[in-house]
Amino acid sequence: MKKLTSFLTAVALLTSMSGCDKGFDELNVNPIALTSVDPAFQFNTAVVSTAFGYHNLQYETIIVKQMINPFSGVGAAGQYNQDNRGVTAANWQQGYRNVVRELTDVLAQTKDVPARSNLYHMTRIWQAYQFMMLTDTYGDIPYLEAGKSYLEGIVKPKYDAQEAVYASLLTELETASAALDATKARVTSDVIYSGDITKWKRLGYSLLLRAGMRLSKVNPTKAAEVVGKAVAGGVMQSNDDNAILRHNANFQNPPGAQLNGGQADFFYLAEDFVTHLKTTDDPRLNSIAVRYIGAKSAVDQKEPSANRTAAAQIGMPQGFDNTTISAAVKTDKLVSLYEYSQLDRSRMANAQAPTFFVTYAQTQLLLAEASFRKWTTGDAAALFANGIRSHMRQLASYGASTAIAEPAITTYVGANPLAAGKELEQINTQYWVASFLNGPEAWANFRRSGFPVLKPNPFPGSDLKTEQFIRRLTYTDAERNVNKTNVEQAIARQGADLLDTRVWWDKK
Amino acid sequence: MKKKYGSRWPNQLGFSLAQGLLLWLVVGVAYAHVTHAQENQNRLTLHAENQEIRKVLTDIEKAAGVRFVYSSQVIDVRQKISLHTTNSTLEEVLGKLFKPLKVAFELVGKKVVLSAPVPGSPETGVLSPPQAEFETAIARRAVSGRVTDEKNTGMGGVSVLLKGTQQGTNTNADGGFQLDLPDGTRSSPVVLVFSFVGYLSQEVTVGNQSFLAVSLAPDNTSLDEVVVTALGIKKQSKSIGYATATVSPEEVTVNRTTNFMNALQGKVAGVNITSLGSGPAGTSKIRIRGQSSFGGNNSPLIVVNGVPIDNTNNGARGDVSERGSNRTSDGGDGLSSINPDNIESMTVLKGAAASALYGSRAKDGVIMITTKIRGAGTGIGLEYNTNFTTDTPLDYTDYQYEYGQGENGVRPTTPFPTSGQWSFGEKFAPGMTQILFDNITVPYEPQRGQINQYYRTGNTWTNTLSLSSGGEFGGFNLSVSNLDNKTILPGSGYSRRTVNLGFTQTLAKKLTVSGNVNYSNEYRKNPPNIAEQDFSPVVLFSMANSMPMELLEKYSTDANGDEVRWSRFTNRTNPYFSLKRFDNIRTDRVFGNLTARYNFTDWLFVQGRIGQDFYSREQDYNLPTGTQRQVPAPPGFVNGQFVQDARNVRELNADFLLGANRTFGVVGVNLNLGGNQMYRKISRHNVLVQDFFSRNLYTIGNSRQRDAVYDLSERQVNSLYASAEVSFKDYFFLNGTARNDWFSTLSPENRSILYPSVTASFVFSQAFASALPNWFSFGKIRAAYGEVGSDTDVPPYASNLFYTINAQQFTSVTGAAQPLANISGTVVPNANLRPMRVSEKEVGLELKLFNNRLGLDLSYYDKLSSDQILRAQTSDAGGYQSQLINVGKSQNRGVEMLLTLTPLTRNNFTWNTTFNVAYNVTKVLDLGAGISDSQITVGTGDFTGELRQVVGQPMGQLFGFGYLRDAQGRQVFDAGNGRPLRTPTQIAFGSALPLWVGGITNGFNYRGISLSVLIDFKLGHKLISGTNHNAWRHGLHKATLVGREEGFVIGNGVNANGEVNKTKSGVQAFYETVRSQNIAEEFVYNAGLWQLRQITLGYDFSKLVSRRVSFIKGLRLSAVANNVALLKKWVPNIHPEQFGFPSDNLLGLEATGLPITRNIGFNLNVRF
């Protein structure tokens, strides 16, 4: 009994023993993981992640009738005017997960660090650009509370009305561009301009111009005011100022990689686009297109049958899928759908082709419209001609095989002067061509300007209820699951979560 | 072998001091007062006053390490006697006990065989049983025979009596007997009664035969069965207040599977085992009492010889993610390293109370494996086992063979068609041709049996050789084993070599040192890619039904070695091209432990143990160059990927245990106190490279782009635990345990967690023995409550935010390489996580009735899993995709039943039936306030459908889009194109978790021939079949024949305006809608199955062989068949288990695995 008592005492002593977690704090520190990095490197990740994706071909590029994918399947989207949430979510996920998250973190790390002020302001500009694409796509979006799941514990951010988002974006672009200071430390690791402050300022003001022009329908006064500020600040001066991401073998052009991989024979140039370029004798068609003459199947889309002359190109009409297109194939006297013209995946859609975010050509065309509207000074016709010329010259950036000879440019520009009464249509039709492969911008400007004049996609069984064209993309299903209250507030404010609902600036 | 008691028995028995002390202790308990006898070895002091004989026998058994064997005819064990001996030898005690009872006794090995004295035998009771070889010259009729057990081994000491008399004999050590039948019995039938303790008695009518072969069936009462419980503590079965199941090693060695756990399918109540359709070296999915949390892995803890081992699931989309594209193969689990031939016993701890001493690791129960550490009996033993099976792929497809390859009603007529996966072509007619590949014209006719043409017959051969010895103070067991498997996928296989050494040795009678070392070397070669179309044989299930396989093979590559395009979708890799994919996984593993136990006194011991599981796993695999699927490499390179991965996993467990066991009158007290320190470290080097300079040279050095990573994870859990058991009169037991864990992975405030349990067991048949009828052999009720947890959900370093620098730099405009960095992971770090917690209530009833011919073990449990760590999706707009939070709560309730029955035992024939069934219902109780619509999506199917957890519903709800129907239930079709419309949101189709899991085994034994037949079942759950989804949209499904003749389909229903649908839809477009609209409803099936799982036919040739070859002690040959036949299923075209994902978050989202195989072969066991 005595032994038992001492045994129990020992038990009691042992259980009350302390120090059972000795060394645990040290053990739970990961000795090899990075707990901080230079935020400039995160900025680079954000910029590279902003590159347009394959999903932009599935909606935006199809909506504006530049390309078409007739094939059904999981990718069914713009070609059927279909609300495919798997694809509508892509801009959202890419923007918030990969871009906004990094940039928000960069802002938090650099906000109060004078030595990094240029990085801070560059980040504000790029963040504004990303938010602009998000709000142009969806309308009301999480803005002020976005990207703060970790920093502020906000896992269900509130949505801000597009009007408020634009108000803030304009301020951000204006103040950040102004605050960039060439006398302060330069962000040499920057992959777009190597930290060239002048170029960053021009990008900032060019984006401000773009944002201002976006308000032309909903608030012309404000638009004019912003255009004035942008011009005063100094927009892009030449193709050297273009915001280009130069993809390489390790960071491939996302649509280029897809079109050279499994999806090679899925996408064709749309009839409207090819016809426009052909009827205007646009030399750019030679740079863009290829047609595999006599191709009976995807396997036949090979170099020996390639024809890159503009005259040979035949665009694929919308309104069909791969099974119903046989009627059109017959009408066009082709042997199969595989014979329609395609974006040349060996040139402009090659896997290392650059991504053009904001260009001098686009900027010139916006200025042409602004000056036509008398929102700024300048010769609209000259700006228009210069916009075309710059875009044609810009194609040389894809390589020698897409470069357009100066005489051809001169011929085209001379043959297509700005004509009275058709200014807006001409300018914005050129903007449409100049924004080829920049789906979000081509679509936004089409919605804003109403040009080019396109026939609605005739595919039967459209998800569109009231509109002829898709006016916005729908929110992700995930938002309804995890951020229900906030997304429903946004829907109540801006209208049903449909492809038909117009965003704030897209006034009828 | 056989020693008579009068000789030198104490030495032979090894009657040690320890045993003497134990006897003193136990006998003292039983006799209501403690006698402080001299601690004189070999001497017994007993004081029994008016005790039942069976009680006295039991106590002597325990004390002296002997076992009494007797039939109820020999001695009435309820008879009460008094016995007082002081300092007596066993011989004296036995003499004093049995002489007055007129019972003869004999010592055979460690058995004391009791028998009725044969008339004429000496009064002192020594019986010399007749030898089998004894030739009787007596004219009277004599009968001889042999009695064997269920393994067909001869049984010594079996009482053979003439019914209704005390006349008879006992069998000799080999089971032989000879008996003279008394005069005057020729006219009337003579009935012999064979009885042996622990076995069911059998009556045999003797006809004209002179030789009787009698086989006795075990009775499963085994009142004093010892069960290995948590931490390796052995307990009497009757004292346990929770459900356990013990598994005999024969269940996994005779009719075996490559991963031995799969052989237990349908055999253990409440344990749902699924062998996945991922190949024989794949993961075995085990769920005890159902899925208990929303996490994907609810696997039990695997403990070998008291120490946990790693059972990381490398299955397809399992615990470990692999780098590189298109990786959905099964790299196996930790269980596969175990050689089943080395298993001595297995115990399954099902509930929280059972596993409470494992605390934070035990939420899904524990499978405790004890390996062999010494030979049985004394001397040296040699055993050889060989097992060979052939594995035949089973093709369950029932496709249409009326319309062949093609699209839109047109067969391929031009070179290089890309319709290789479509069967929407023309109607077959004699003489038709088609053009395939580079203008090959072949007949346009059905190609049946493509699946069996592609796969081959596999086989598995296992050889094990064991050497063991045993003696008074210890022994060892050494076994060497080799397994070679050729998998049905060409070029794929698995081999395993294991060496296992176990030993135990007692030193100076107080210190016992034992241990085991297990080495395994495993090589998995090319485990198949499953469940996705890329690089996977899955495309066979949507192969155009007129595609000649030999052409597909011939044209798998072009002259450059690149894949030839044959399908519109380039991800449908030609299955013959897929064979260029290689994957080598080599694992070297050593696990084992060393235990030292010291007995201070007879009632107090301390034990220290250190165990380690260490393995290195090296893997290399490629993504072959030249597929249609991949982006071309930059100029000068060929595309493709190659990955080298090297992982080291170490889990170190050090523990101590202090135990005390004393009795105070009728009250017994058993205390244990222990502590454990678990340290686990995983490190991993991985290099992923892409694009190569030289073709077909998959090396890091030959690559263009290289990305190397190193991962490290360390965690530690320190624990202290205690258990206390109080028993009253050996029929009431109350047990309590407590374990406190301290976690390195948690914040200091959350770090210390206590896990308690309390259990009770009441053997009412013993307490009310006198009031119960004779046929009531045994009865016990039990109740338990326990709390356990799971530490796996809180990964190390979960509270911090980390950054990653991209392995590649981006070339900026100036040509300089610029670094890219980003935040690591997509989960918001959370510093306040706690391990989830399971609390479980359980009650049970055990009965043995009618001389043990009927047994019942029934459990009811109610399990609440709370504080579950939910990977709650967050808004993408916050920048992250999910957040780990402790909110989830779910409930599992169920009943388990094990029924054992001996319907027939007569004249050399016995029939045993065991029926086990478990009914498990689950319910999601809470997902936290932050979840909209009270549901979360936990998994998405590869082709269609989702798995969700929905508050108020059973776990694992299958969701998907359905066909749109109007208020009257009519299906709605698009007015414009005539295709089916889908529901606006995804709808629920029911749970993917089975309600009923069980099996029925019928065993028959006739003259040594044994036949065992297992039928198992899983019922009450649903699946969404991706295979049928693909067969449908590719025109292989028989239901897609509707409309082919006409060339259009008019869906039976209405349009959106409520008018009868009259719109014609193109046939192919109509059936493809399920893909473009992601409609799942068509492919929701009852996932249940009834399967004839195993047939085993065995015969023991020991007797035949040992007569001729004396050095062979035993030889048993069994014919085995596994996955014999599907008796009933509801899903067409596939086997319901032909499914490759181990994760509970992908349950029921079928996506085509490797075909299930039927395995037929033999098992040969020889003992020398």
Short mmCIF file of C-alpha atoms in Angstrom, two decimals, chain B residues 345-512:
data_model
loop_
_atom_site.label_atom_id
_atom_site.label_comp_id
_atom_site.label_asym_id
_atom_site.label_seq_id
_atom_site.Cartn_x
_atom_site.Cartn_y
_atom_site.Cartn_z
CA SER B 345 -1.70 -10.55 -35.23
CA MET B 346 -3.71 -7.49 -36.08
CA THR B 347 -6.12 -5.52 -33.98
CA VAL B 348 -8.39 -2.78 -35.21
CA LEU B 349 -9.24 -0.13 -32.63
CA LYS B 350 -12.36 1.45 -34.00
CA GLY B 351 -13.57 4.11 -31.65
CA ALA B 352 -12.23 7.13 -29.84
CA ALA B 353 -12.15 5.35 -26.49
CA ALA B 354 -10.11 2.52 -27.94
CA SER B 355 -7.57 4.81 -29.46
CA ALA B 356 -7.66 7.54 -26.80
CA LEU B 357 -4.13 6.78 -25.67
CA TYR B 358 -2.93 7.89 -29.10
CA GLY B 359 -4.59 11.25 -28.50
CA SER B 360 -4.02 13.66 -31.30
CA ARG B 361 -3.33 11.03 -33.94
CA ALA B 362 -6.24 8.73 -33.38
CA LYS B 363 -9.36 10.29 -34.77
CA ASP B 364 -9.81 7.65 -37.44
CA GLY B 365 -9.02 4.64 -35.32
CA VAL B 366 -5.88 2.59 -35.21
CA ILE B 367 -4.73 -0.52 -36.99
CA MET B 368 -2.29 -2.29 -34.73
CA ILE B 369 -0.02 -4.81 -36.28
CA THR B 370 2.12 -7.14 -34.23
CA THR B 371 4.87 -8.85 -36.13
CA LYS B 372 6.50 -12.17 -35.35
CA ILE B 373 9.29 -11.90 -32.87
CA ARG B 374 9.89 -15.53 -32.00
CA GLY B 375 9.07 -19.03 -33.05
CA ALA B 376 6.08 -20.84 -31.73
CA GLY B 377 7.00 -23.43 -29.14
CA THR B 378 10.57 -24.47 -28.73
CA GLY B 379 13.27 -25.29 -31.18
CA ILE B 380 14.03 -24.09 -34.64
CA GLY B 381 11.37 -23.71 -37.24
CA LEU B 382 11.61 -23.05 -40.92
CA GLU B 383 8.68 -21.98 -42.99
CA TYR B 384 8.32 -21.32 -46.67
CA ASN B 385 5.37 -19.70 -48.32
CA THR B 386 4.82 -19.09 -51.97
CA ASN B 387 1.90 -17.36 -53.56
CA PHE B 388 1.23 -16.91 -57.24
CA THR B 389 -1.72 -15.24 -58.87
CA THR B 390 -2.54 -14.16 -62.37
CA ASP B 391 -4.37 -10.89 -62.71
CA THR B 392 -6.90 -10.61 -65.50
CA PRO B 393 -8.36 -7.21 -66.40
CA LEU B 394 -12.13 -7.14 -66.28
CA ASP B 395 -13.91 -5.22 -69.02
CA TYR B 396 -17.41 -4.17 -68.00
CA THR B 397 -18.15 -2.00 -71.01
CA ASP B 398 -21.37 -2.65 -72.84
CA TYR B 399 -21.10 -0.15 -75.68
CA GLN B 400 -22.96 0.21 -78.94
CA TYR B 401 -21.40 -1.45 -81.99
CA GLU B 402 -23.93 -0.33 -84.61
CA TYR B 403 -22.44 3.01 -85.64
CA GLY B 404 -18.71 3.41 -85.99
CA GLN B 405 -15.98 6.02 -85.86
CA GLY B 406 -16.79 9.42 -87.22
CA GLU B 407 -18.61 12.64 -86.53
CA ASN B 408 -22.01 13.88 -87.59
CA GLY B 409 -22.93 10.61 -89.21
CA VAL B 410 -19.90 10.53 -91.47
CA ARG B 411 -17.17 7.91 -91.33
CA PRO B 412 -13.52 8.84 -91.91
CA THR B 413 -12.86 9.04 -95.62
CA THR B 414 -9.82 11.29 -95.82
CA PRO B 415 -6.32 10.78 -94.39
CA PHE B 416 -5.54 11.72 -90.83
CA PRO B 417 -9.05 11.95 -89.47
CA THR B 418 -9.24 13.33 -85.96
CA SER B 419 -12.38 11.49 -84.97
CA GLY B 420 -10.46 8.71 -83.19
CA GLN B 421 -12.49 9.29 -80.04
CA TRP B 422 -15.90 9.71 -81.65
CA SER B 423 -18.38 7.01 -82.59
CA PHE B 424 -20.97 9.23 -84.22
CA GLY B 425 -20.15 7.86 -87.68
CA GLU B 426 -22.10 5.73 -90.08
CA LYS B 427 -24.04 2.56 -89.53
CA PHE B 428 -21.91 -0.50 -90.01
CA ALA B 429 -22.67 -2.52 -93.10
CA PRO B 430 -20.72 -5.34 -94.66
CA GLY B 431 -18.06 -4.22 -97.09
CA MET B 432 -17.68 -0.67 -95.79
CA THR B 433 -14.24 0.81 -95.42
CA GLN B 434 -12.72 3.75 -93.60
CA ILE B 435 -9.53 5.70 -94.06
CA LEU B 436 -7.30 6.06 -91.07
CA PHE B 437 -3.95 7.68 -90.47
CA ASP B 438 -1.88 8.23 -93.62
CA ASN B 439 -4.46 6.94 -96.07
CA ILE B 440 -4.76 3.38 -94.78
CA THR B 441 -7.99 1.82 -95.94
CA VAL B 442 -9.37 -0.71 -93.51
CA PRO B 443 -12.77 -2.33 -93.09
CA TYR B 444 -15.32 -0.21 -91.27
CA GLU B 445 -16.41 -2.72 -88.71
CA PRO B 446 -16.77 -3.05 -84.95
CA GLN B 447 -13.59 -3.59 -82.95
CA ARG B 448 -14.74 -5.29 -79.81
CA GLY B 449 -12.52 -5.97 -76.83
CA GLN B 450 -10.19 -3.00 -77.29
CA ILE B 451 -9.59 -2.83 -73.55
CA ASN B 452 -8.41 -6.39 -73.27
CA GLN B 453 -6.35 -5.98 -76.39
CA TYR B 454 -4.47 -3.11 -74.80
CA TYR B 455 -3.98 -4.55 -71.34
CA ARG B 456 -2.15 -7.76 -70.67
CA THR B 457 -2.59 -10.44 -68.07
CA GLY B 458 -0.59 -9.54 -65.02
CA ASN B 459 0.75 -11.74 -62.32
CA THR B 460 2.09 -11.53 -58.83
CA TRP B 461 4.50 -13.93 -57.22
CA THR B 462 5.47 -13.75 -53.58
CA ASN B 463 8.00 -15.95 -51.82
CA THR B 464 8.73 -15.82 -48.14
CA LEU B 465 11.17 -17.85 -46.12
CA SER B 466 11.10 -17.62 -42.34
CA LEU B 467 13.51 -18.97 -39.80
CA SER B 468 12.55 -18.86 -36.19
CA SER B 469 13.50 -20.24 -32.88
CA GLY B 470 11.97 -20.23 -29.48
CA GLY B 471 13.13 -21.26 -26.07
CA GLU B 472 12.68 -20.67 -22.43
CA PHE B 473 14.14 -17.19 -22.38
CA GLY B 474 13.32 -15.90 -25.79
CA GLY B 475 13.62 -16.43 -29.46
CA PHE B 476 13.73 -14.76 -32.81
CA ASN B 477 12.04 -14.72 -36.15
CA LEU B 478 13.77 -13.85 -39.36
CA SER B 479 11.92 -13.69 -42.59
CA VAL B 480 13.03 -12.81 -46.08
CA SER B 481 10.50 -12.13 -48.75
CA ASN B 482 10.31 -11.24 -52.39
CA LEU B 483 7.29 -9.99 -54.30
CA ASP B 484 7.25 -9.49 -58.03
CA ASN B 485 4.28 -8.06 -59.82
CA LYS B 486 3.73 -7.58 -63.50
CA THR B 487 0.86 -5.12 -63.80
CA ILE B 488 -1.78 -5.34 -66.52
CA LEU B 489 -0.54 -2.08 -68.03
CA PRO B 490 2.31 -2.97 -70.39
CA GLY B 491 5.65 -1.95 -68.94
CA SER B 492 4.30 -1.46 -65.45
CA GLY B 493 5.14 -3.47 -62.38
CA TYR B 494 5.99 -3.56 -58.73
CA SER B 495 8.56 -5.42 -56.72
CA ARG B 496 9.15 -5.55 -53.02
CA ARG B 497 11.90 -7.20 -51.07
CA THR B 498 11.62 -7.31 -47.32
CA VAL B 499 13.76 -8.57 -44.48
CA ASN B 500 12.19 -8.70 -41.06
CA LEU B 501 13.91 -9.60 -37.85
CA GLY B 502 12.14 -9.83 -34.54
CA PHE B 503 13.57 -11.02 -31.28
CA THR B 504 12.90 -11.19 -27.59
CA GLN B 505 15.12 -12.22 -24.76
CA THR B 506 14.63 -12.28 -21.03
CA LEU B 507 17.72 -11.57 -18.98
CA ALA B 508 18.13 -12.30 -15.34
CA LYS B 509 14.41 -13.01 -15.18
CA LYS B 510 13.58 -9.35 -14.67
CA LEU B 511 14.68 -7.63 -17.80
CA THR B 512 13.19 -8.42 -21.15
#
